[in-house]
Amino acid sequence: MQGLNRRGFAAVLAASGVAAAAPPQPPPRRSGPPPEVPPFQAPIEFTRQDVPARVRAFPMTQVKLLPGLAADAAGWNRGYVERLPAARLLYNFRANAGLPVGSAQPFGGWEAKADGKHATELRGHFTGHFLSASAQLYASAGDQEAKAKADEIVAELARCQQKLGGGYLSAFPTELFDRLDSLSQLPWAPFYTIHKIMAGLFDMYTLAGNQDALKVVEGMADWAGKWSGSKTEEHMQAILNVEFGGMAEVLYNLAAATNNDQWAKAGDRFTKKRFVNPLASRRDELRPLHANTHIPQVIAAARRYEISGDTRFHDVADFFFYEVSTARTYVTGGTSNGEAWLAQPRQLAAELKMSVSTAECCCSYNMLKLARHLYGWTADPRYFDYYERALLNHRIGAIQPKTGHTQYYLSLTPGAWKTFCTEDQSFWCCTGTGVEEYSKLTDSIYWRDDDGVYVNLFIPSELTWPEKGFRLRQDTRFPAQPRTALTVAVDKPVHLAVRLRIPSWLASGPTVKLNGRPLEATATPGSYLTLARTWKKGDRVEMELPMRLHIEAMPDDPELQAILYGPLVLAGDLGAEGLTEQLITGPMGPRVQALPIEVPTFRAAADPASWIKPGDSPLKFRTTGQKRDVALIPLNSIFGSRYSVYWQVT
């Protein structure tokens, strides 16, 4: 990583009180040959030893969204959450516990009722997601209605748990776990669903202060601990070949929140050794694993490291993120195809041809969660280069305006289009992570350490830091306009550092003004500019973020290229010919093979600015001099049209 530009720095220090620290070093990685003995060969023993975080995100209660892209997405999602009745979310739980269901109608899709023609064995999972989303809506927006509905659901889940004996709680019977235990007639991921319910209850406790939720989740943890503890290690490792979501993560979180190591020891039983051993040895053996089955296991490894200091778990998370983000990630920041890693590392052009079902949205949701953990260890801004790319291009663009419906796959097959869930007949895994994603868009904009604030995302928002009497308002139309402005309000002058992330996609250090005066100090792309001074009411920092066109080629096919403007992935708008509401709403992904179209190819120079010209409004471009020219706009703004992100360019 390059250091700070110190041109004229002494003069700036004298004039403005600005100081700078060296940029964070790259994340620590082990060097030398991989270990000869698999790191997780021995039994895992838990000892509590918390690893201090280098930086921490500000609580969502201290950050408020202002009008902009993120606020729009949050509003659409909030509307969808509000429209889902508690009685329908509880239907299968009540039915499974033998309690009256009243006049409520069950949902369809992955929440179909037990005696329905299309019943699924994941029923109940979305209610867990819903609780997490509701808790986050309360934390991020003070949504009292969301909290009240979720409190009602928690109370009824407690009633169902008591009817079932006081520990086990789900929307399906324990017979699924009998089948899992026997390893015959394998069920569809019962522990995956148990995790979602436990995580939702845990969020209701930690974010919404619901004490009953803690009692219910501890009862579930006790049941899960006894069930898993009754198995031999060999048998449990075989059981872990069936998807189990983030069971270890929620148990580690519960252990940390309650100071009860019992739950962490139960979490250790959900460590799938045949998956984590290669990662801890720095080997990519991800092909052909199901992607979103395994990313939550890595998040759990990151959490285990944080509460134990066991470096084996650190190495699992560190290597996995590095490998997936550099060798198995498309230009949008998304990963997977057909829900799996189908090809060898850096063979993305080959993998793209294998299926139209690229970039499952759950994978992006979970990779962003993982990135937050690793960033907290190091404060390395390059994690937020990744985070920004995935958030802007994959997540912001995967929610349907007004309806709040979300996607399963963000297909990158040329000629694809976006497809969305239905109102009440889908409830895919990505519907669940979708309602969570857009209820917590305040959780990563601002971070802190003992010295001050890190501004990591350029999103219109307000930060309140009551302990310091410090408030920060960020006004920006980024990325529509390449700049942001930060205005300070304080109870009394306060000395602290404000660190501005300087994105790696910038061509050079940005122009920064403090109270209208240009600073002669700047910082290289991929680092921070640190402004350490005594802040007064009305102090204002303005930063230009000049964006430029650039090309990102596939690692295994340099002629297959994507076009970006700053961090934004541009897509060619190929029109809506042949698309119907039935093709857009309901299917998990686009049926491109059934409705093929001819996608243009380009003959062009290496410099995209020579053949791609600005349009009549910001973020609109058009190719020139091609056999068929194409309008290019941000992928996150395309809805209801076919598009292409990757182009054959010669």
PDB file of C-alpha atoms in Angstrom, residues 317-503:
ATOM      1  CA  ALA A 317     -11.728 -16.432   7.512  1.00  0.00           C
ATOM      2  CA  ASP A 318      -8.747 -14.468   6.228  1.00  0.00           C
ATOM      3  CA  PHE A 319      -7.788 -16.858   3.428  1.00  0.00           C
ATOM      4  CA  PHE A 320     -11.365 -17.578   2.393  1.00  0.00           C
ATOM      5  CA  PHE A 321     -12.228 -13.904   1.976  1.00  0.00           C
ATOM      6  CA  TYR A 322      -9.027 -13.198   0.092  1.00  0.00           C
ATOM      7  CA  GLU A 323      -9.523 -16.126  -2.261  1.00  0.00           C
ATOM      8  CA  VAL A 324     -13.216 -15.570  -2.977  1.00  0.00           C
ATOM      9  CA  SER A 325     -12.925 -11.797  -3.378  1.00  0.00           C
ATOM     10  CA  THR A 326      -9.887 -11.971  -5.690  1.00  0.00           C
ATOM     11  CA  ALA A 327     -10.377 -15.235  -7.574  1.00  0.00           C
ATOM     12  CA  ARG A 328     -14.074 -16.124  -7.492  1.00  0.00           C
ATOM     13  CA  THR A 329     -15.910 -12.813  -7.669  1.00  0.00           C
ATOM     14  CA  TYR A 330     -17.557 -11.175 -10.673  1.00  0.00           C
ATOM     15  CA  VAL A 331     -17.277  -7.479 -11.443  1.00  0.00           C
ATOM     16  CA  THR A 332     -20.374  -6.706  -9.337  1.00  0.00           C
ATOM     17  CA  GLY A 333     -18.805  -8.142  -6.195  1.00  0.00           C
ATOM     18  CA  GLY A 334     -21.083 -11.185  -6.386  1.00  0.00           C
ATOM     19  CA  THR A 335     -19.940 -14.795  -6.310  1.00  0.00           C
ATOM     20  CA  SER A 336     -21.286 -18.269  -7.241  1.00  0.00           C
ATOM     21  CA  ASN A 337     -23.013 -19.732 -10.274  1.00  0.00           C
ATOM     22  CA  GLY A 338     -25.885 -22.168  -9.951  1.00  0.00           C
ATOM     23  CA  GLU A 339     -25.397 -21.555  -6.211  1.00  0.00           C
ATOM     24  CA  ALA A 340     -21.938 -23.161  -6.316  1.00  0.00           C
ATOM     25  CA  TRP A 341     -18.346 -22.472  -7.227  1.00  0.00           C
ATOM     26  CA  LEU A 342     -18.334 -24.430 -10.477  1.00  0.00           C
ATOM     27  CA  ALA A 343     -14.854 -23.759 -11.818  1.00  0.00           C
ATOM     28  CA  GLN A 344     -11.289 -23.508 -10.635  1.00  0.00           C
ATOM     29  CA  PRO A 345     -10.078 -20.148  -9.223  1.00  0.00           C
ATOM     30  CA  ARG A 346      -9.815 -17.298 -11.738  1.00  0.00           C
ATOM     31  CA  GLN A 347     -11.795 -19.224 -14.359  1.00  0.00           C
ATOM     32  CA  LEU A 348     -14.756 -16.880 -14.258  1.00  0.00           C
ATOM     33  CA  ALA A 349     -15.330 -16.621 -18.005  1.00  0.00           C
ATOM     34  CA  ALA A 350     -15.578 -20.390 -18.157  1.00  0.00           C
ATOM     35  CA  GLU A 351     -17.875 -20.472 -15.141  1.00  0.00           C
ATOM     36  CA  LEU A 352     -20.129 -17.770 -16.595  1.00  0.00           C
ATOM     37  CA  LYS A 353     -20.987 -20.099 -19.479  1.00  0.00           C
ATOM     38  CA  MET A 354     -22.080 -22.912 -17.171  1.00  0.00           C
ATOM     39  CA  SER A 355     -25.319 -21.344 -15.942  1.00  0.00           C
ATOM     40  CA  VAL A 356     -27.338 -18.126 -16.092  1.00  0.00           C
ATOM     41  CA  SER A 357     -27.805 -18.292 -12.321  1.00  0.00           C
ATOM     42  CA  THR A 358     -24.850 -16.170 -11.279  1.00  0.00           C
ATOM     43  CA  ALA A 359     -24.302 -14.294  -8.034  1.00  0.00           C
ATOM     44  CA  GLU A 360     -26.870 -15.607  -5.585  1.00  0.00           C
ATOM     45  CA  CYS A 361     -27.930 -12.653  -3.453  1.00  0.00           C
ATOM     46  CA  CYS A 362     -27.518 -14.526  -0.153  1.00  0.00           C
ATOM     47  CA  CYS A 363     -23.847 -14.960  -0.989  1.00  0.00           C
ATOM     48  CA  SER A 364     -23.343 -11.226  -1.362  1.00  0.00           C
ATOM     49  CA  TYR A 365     -25.237 -10.559   1.876  1.00  0.00           C
ATOM     50  CA  ASN A 366     -22.994 -12.971   3.761  1.00  0.00           C
ATOM     51  CA  MET A 367     -19.748 -11.843   2.114  1.00  0.00           C
ATOM     52  CA  LEU A 368     -20.501  -8.290   3.265  1.00  0.00           C
ATOM     53  CA  LYS A 369     -21.000  -9.597   6.801  1.00  0.00           C
ATOM     54  CA  LEU A 370     -17.654 -11.369   6.591  1.00  0.00           C
ATOM     55  CA  ALA A 371     -15.919  -8.258   5.243  1.00  0.00           C
ATOM     56  CA  ARG A 372     -17.121  -6.287   8.280  1.00  0.00           C
ATOM     57  CA  HIS A 373     -15.476  -8.773  10.637  1.00  0.00           C
ATOM     58  CA  LEU A 374     -12.132  -8.662   8.842  1.00  0.00           C
ATOM     59  CA  TYR A 375     -12.203  -4.891   8.572  1.00  0.00           C
ATOM     60  CA  GLY A 376     -12.770  -4.646  12.314  1.00  0.00           C
ATOM     61  CA  TRP A 377      -9.536  -6.568  12.879  1.00  0.00           C
ATOM     62  CA  THR A 378      -7.343  -4.405  10.657  1.00  0.00           C
ATOM     63  CA  ALA A 379      -9.053  -1.152   9.599  1.00  0.00           C
ATOM     64  CA  ASP A 380      -7.689  -1.870   6.116  1.00  0.00           C
ATOM     65  CA  PRO A 381      -9.708   0.377   3.760  1.00  0.00           C
ATOM     66  CA  ARG A 382      -9.459  -2.116   0.922  1.00  0.00           C
ATOM     67  CA  TYR A 383     -12.168  -4.167   2.594  1.00  0.00           C
ATOM     68  CA  PHE A 384     -14.437  -1.205   1.959  1.00  0.00           C
ATOM     69  CA  ASP A 385     -13.400  -1.007  -1.679  1.00  0.00           C
ATOM     70  CA  TYR A 386     -14.924  -4.487  -1.907  1.00  0.00           C
ATOM     71  CA  TYR A 387     -17.860  -3.563   0.314  1.00  0.00           C
ATOM     72  CA  GLU A 388     -18.698  -0.463  -1.701  1.00  0.00           C
ATOM     73  CA  ARG A 389     -18.525  -2.363  -5.005  1.00  0.00           C
ATOM     74  CA  ALA A 390     -20.866  -5.122  -3.812  1.00  0.00           C
ATOM     75  CA  LEU A 391     -23.241  -2.751  -2.015  1.00  0.00           C
ATOM     76  CA  LEU A 392     -23.659  -0.324  -4.927  1.00  0.00           C
ATOM     77  CA  ASN A 393     -23.859  -2.820  -7.748  1.00  0.00           C
ATOM     78  CA  HIS A 394     -25.325  -5.977  -6.297  1.00  0.00           C
ATOM     79  CA  ARG A 395     -27.322  -5.081  -3.226  1.00  0.00           C
ATOM     80  CA  ILE A 396     -28.758  -1.631  -4.026  1.00  0.00           C
ATOM     81  CA  GLY A 397     -29.705  -2.895  -7.469  1.00  0.00           C
ATOM     82  CA  ALA A 398     -31.421  -6.083  -6.251  1.00  0.00           C
ATOM     83  CA  ILE A 399     -34.511  -4.529  -4.647  1.00  0.00           C
ATOM     84  CA  GLN A 400     -37.488  -3.644  -6.821  1.00  0.00           C
ATOM     85  CA  PRO A 401     -38.596  -0.009  -6.525  1.00  0.00           C
ATOM     86  CA  LYS A 402     -41.836   0.561  -4.605  1.00  0.00           C
ATOM     87  CA  THR A 403     -42.717  -3.132  -4.020  1.00  0.00           C
ATOM     88  CA  GLY A 404     -39.609  -3.920  -1.978  1.00  0.00           C
ATOM     89  CA  HIS A 405     -39.431  -7.349  -3.609  1.00  0.00           C
ATOM     90  CA  THR A 406     -35.947  -8.783  -3.994  1.00  0.00           C
ATOM     91  CA  GLN A 407     -33.930 -11.070  -6.243  1.00  0.00           C
ATOM     92  CA  TYR A 408     -32.522 -14.575  -5.908  1.00  0.00           C
ATOM     93  CA  TYR A 409     -29.816 -14.318  -8.593  1.00  0.00           C
ATOM     94  CA  LEU A 410     -28.274 -11.264 -10.200  1.00  0.00           C
ATOM     95  CA  SER A 411     -27.628 -12.869 -13.554  1.00  0.00           C
ATOM     96  CA  LEU A 412     -24.616 -11.663 -15.526  1.00  0.00           C
ATOM     97  CA  THR A 413     -25.431 -13.675 -18.633  1.00  0.00           C
ATOM     98  CA  PRO A 414     -25.595 -11.296 -21.608  1.00  0.00           C
ATOM     99  CA  GLY A 415     -29.236 -10.601 -22.455  1.00  0.00           C
ATOM    100  CA  ALA A 416     -30.489 -11.368 -18.933  1.00  0.00           C
ATOM    101  CA  TRP A 417     -33.032  -9.402 -16.937  1.00  0.00           C
ATOM    102  CA  LYS A 418     -33.801  -9.023 -13.237  1.00  0.00           C
ATOM    103  CA  THR A 419     -36.423 -11.270 -11.631  1.00  0.00           C
ATOM    104  CA  PHE A 420     -38.069 -10.713  -8.255  1.00  0.00           C
ATOM    105  CA  CYS A 421     -39.966 -12.591  -5.577  1.00  0.00           C
ATOM    106  CA  THR A 422     -43.722 -12.407  -5.254  1.00  0.00           C
ATOM    107  CA  GLU A 423     -45.525 -10.685  -2.400  1.00  0.00           C
ATOM    108  CA  ASP A 424     -46.413 -13.853  -0.458  1.00  0.00           C
ATOM    109  CA  GLN A 425     -45.678 -16.957  -2.555  1.00  0.00           C
ATOM    110  CA  SER A 426     -41.862 -17.119  -2.687  1.00  0.00           C
ATOM    111  CA  PHE A 427     -39.987 -16.591   0.592  1.00  0.00           C
ATOM    112  CA  TRP A 428     -36.693 -17.784  -0.800  1.00  0.00           C
ATOM    113  CA  CYS A 429     -33.552 -17.631   1.313  1.00  0.00           C
ATOM    114  CA  CYS A 430     -32.734 -14.433  -0.585  1.00  0.00           C
ATOM    115  CA  THR A 431     -36.131 -12.968   0.297  1.00  0.00           C
ATOM    116  CA  GLY A 432     -35.081 -13.400   3.907  1.00  0.00           C
ATOM    117  CA  THR A 433     -31.601 -11.949   3.597  1.00  0.00           C
ATOM    118  CA  GLY A 434     -33.157  -9.207   1.476  1.00  0.00           C
ATOM    119  CA  VAL A 435     -35.433  -7.914   4.236  1.00  0.00           C
ATOM    120  CA  GLU A 436     -32.415  -8.000   6.545  1.00  0.00           C
ATOM    121  CA  GLU A 437     -30.044  -6.244   4.121  1.00  0.00           C
ATOM    122  CA  TYR A 438     -32.210  -3.210   3.509  1.00  0.00           C
ATOM    123  CA  SER A 439     -33.117  -2.748   7.159  1.00  0.00           C
ATOM    124  CA  LYS A 440     -29.475  -2.246   8.197  1.00  0.00           C
ATOM    125  CA  LEU A 441     -28.034   0.108   5.602  1.00  0.00           C
ATOM    126  CA  THR A 442     -26.773   2.362   8.414  1.00  0.00           C
ATOM    127  CA  ASP A 443     -24.522  -0.298   9.951  1.00  0.00           C
ATOM    128  CA  SER A 444     -21.263   0.298   8.072  1.00  0.00           C
ATOM    129  CA  ILE A 445     -21.091   3.949   6.991  1.00  0.00           C
ATOM    130  CA  TYR A 446     -19.164   5.132  10.060  1.00  0.00           C
ATOM    131  CA  TRP A 447     -16.658   3.321  12.282  1.00  0.00           C
ATOM    132  CA  ARG A 448     -14.644   4.432  15.282  1.00  0.00           C
ATOM    133  CA  ASP A 449     -11.583   3.807  17.418  1.00  0.00           C
ATOM    134  CA  ASP A 450     -10.341   5.576  20.516  1.00  0.00           C
ATOM    135  CA  ASP A 451      -9.048   8.488  18.416  1.00  0.00           C
ATOM    136  CA  GLY A 452     -12.002   9.267  16.178  1.00  0.00           C
ATOM    137  CA  VAL A 453     -14.253   8.475  13.227  1.00  0.00           C
ATOM    138  CA  TYR A 454     -13.739   6.545   9.992  1.00  0.00           C
ATOM    139  CA  VAL A 455     -15.969   7.604   7.071  1.00  0.00           C
ATOM    140  CA  ASN A 456     -16.085   4.500   4.892  1.00  0.00           C
ATOM    141  CA  LEU A 457     -19.148   4.948   2.678  1.00  0.00           C
ATOM    142  CA  PHE A 458     -20.432   7.986   0.831  1.00  0.00           C
ATOM    143  CA  ILE A 459     -24.101   7.789   1.759  1.00  0.00           C
ATOM    144  CA  PRO A 460     -26.285  10.747   2.823  1.00  0.00           C
ATOM    145  CA  SER A 461     -26.551  10.309   6.575  1.00  0.00           C
ATOM    146  CA  GLU A 462     -26.154  11.770  10.033  1.00  0.00           C
ATOM    147  CA  LEU A 463     -23.900  10.393  12.765  1.00  0.00           C
ATOM    148  CA  THR A 464     -24.390  11.184  16.446  1.00  0.00           C
ATOM    149  CA  TRP A 465     -21.621  10.399  18.949  1.00  0.00           C
ATOM    150  CA  PRO A 466     -23.121  11.449  22.288  1.00  0.00           C
ATOM    151  CA  GLU A 467     -20.084  10.488  24.380  1.00  0.00           C
ATOM    152  CA  LYS A 468     -18.054  13.068  22.452  1.00  0.00           C
ATOM    153  CA  GLY A 469     -20.841  15.584  21.950  1.00  0.00           C
ATOM    154  CA  PHE A 470     -20.032  15.237  18.246  1.00  0.00           C
ATOM    155  CA  ARG A 471     -22.371  15.084  15.260  1.00  0.00           C
ATOM    156  CA  LEU A 472     -21.495  14.661  11.615  1.00  0.00           C
ATOM    157  CA  ARG A 473     -23.815  15.211   8.674  1.00  0.00           C
ATOM    158  CA  GLN A 474     -22.847  13.820   5.276  1.00  0.00           C
ATOM    159  CA  ASP A 475     -24.534  15.485   2.297  1.00  0.00           C
ATOM    160  CA  THR A 476     -23.870  13.820  -1.007  1.00  0.00           C
ATOM    161  CA  ARG A 477     -25.504  12.689  -4.227  1.00  0.00           C
ATOM    162  CA  PHE A 478     -22.739  10.183  -4.796  1.00  0.00           C
ATOM    163  CA  PRO A 479     -22.429   8.374  -7.137  1.00  0.00           C
ATOM    164  CA  ALA A 480     -24.608  10.631  -9.317  1.00  0.00           C
ATOM    165  CA  GLN A 481     -22.214  13.430  -8.380  1.00  0.00           C
ATOM    166  CA  PRO A 482     -18.541  12.723  -7.602  1.00  0.00           C
ATOM    167  CA  ARG A 483     -18.216  14.465  -4.254  1.00  0.00           C
ATOM    168  CA  THR A 484     -19.292  14.460  -0.646  1.00  0.00           C
ATOM    169  CA  ALA A 485     -19.485  17.082   2.111  1.00  0.00           C
ATOM    170  CA  LEU A 486     -19.274  16.597   5.874  1.00  0.00           C
ATOM    171  CA  THR A 487     -20.558  19.208   8.313  1.00  0.00           C
ATOM    172  CA  VAL A 488     -19.747  19.130  12.029  1.00  0.00           C
ATOM    173  CA  ALA A 489     -21.964  20.060  14.956  1.00  0.00           C
ATOM    174  CA  VAL A 490     -20.574  19.906  18.504  1.00  0.00           C
ATOM    175  CA  ASP A 491     -21.752  20.754  21.994  1.00  0.00           C
ATOM    176  CA  LYS A 492     -18.327  22.314  22.570  1.00  0.00           C
ATOM    177  CA  PRO A 493     -15.040  22.118  20.640  1.00  0.00           C
ATOM    178  CA  VAL A 494     -13.689  18.569  20.660  1.00  0.00           C
ATOM    179  CA  HIS A 495     -10.391  17.120  19.441  1.00  0.00           C
ATOM    180  CA  LEU A 496     -10.614  13.927  17.449  1.00  0.00           C
ATOM    181  CA  ALA A 497      -9.571  12.439  14.110  1.00  0.00           C
ATOM    182  CA  VAL A 498     -11.860  12.153  11.102  1.00  0.00           C
ATOM    183  CA  ARG A 499     -10.487   9.621   8.617  1.00  0.00           C
ATOM    184  CA  LEU A 500     -11.814   9.791   5.076  1.00  0.00           C
ATOM    185  CA  ARG A 501     -11.564   6.654   2.974  1.00  0.00           C
ATOM    186  CA  ILE A 502      -9.776   7.346  -0.291  1.00  0.00           C
ATOM    187  CA  PRO A 503     -11.152   4.715  -2.685  1.00  0.00           C
TER     188      PRO A 503
END
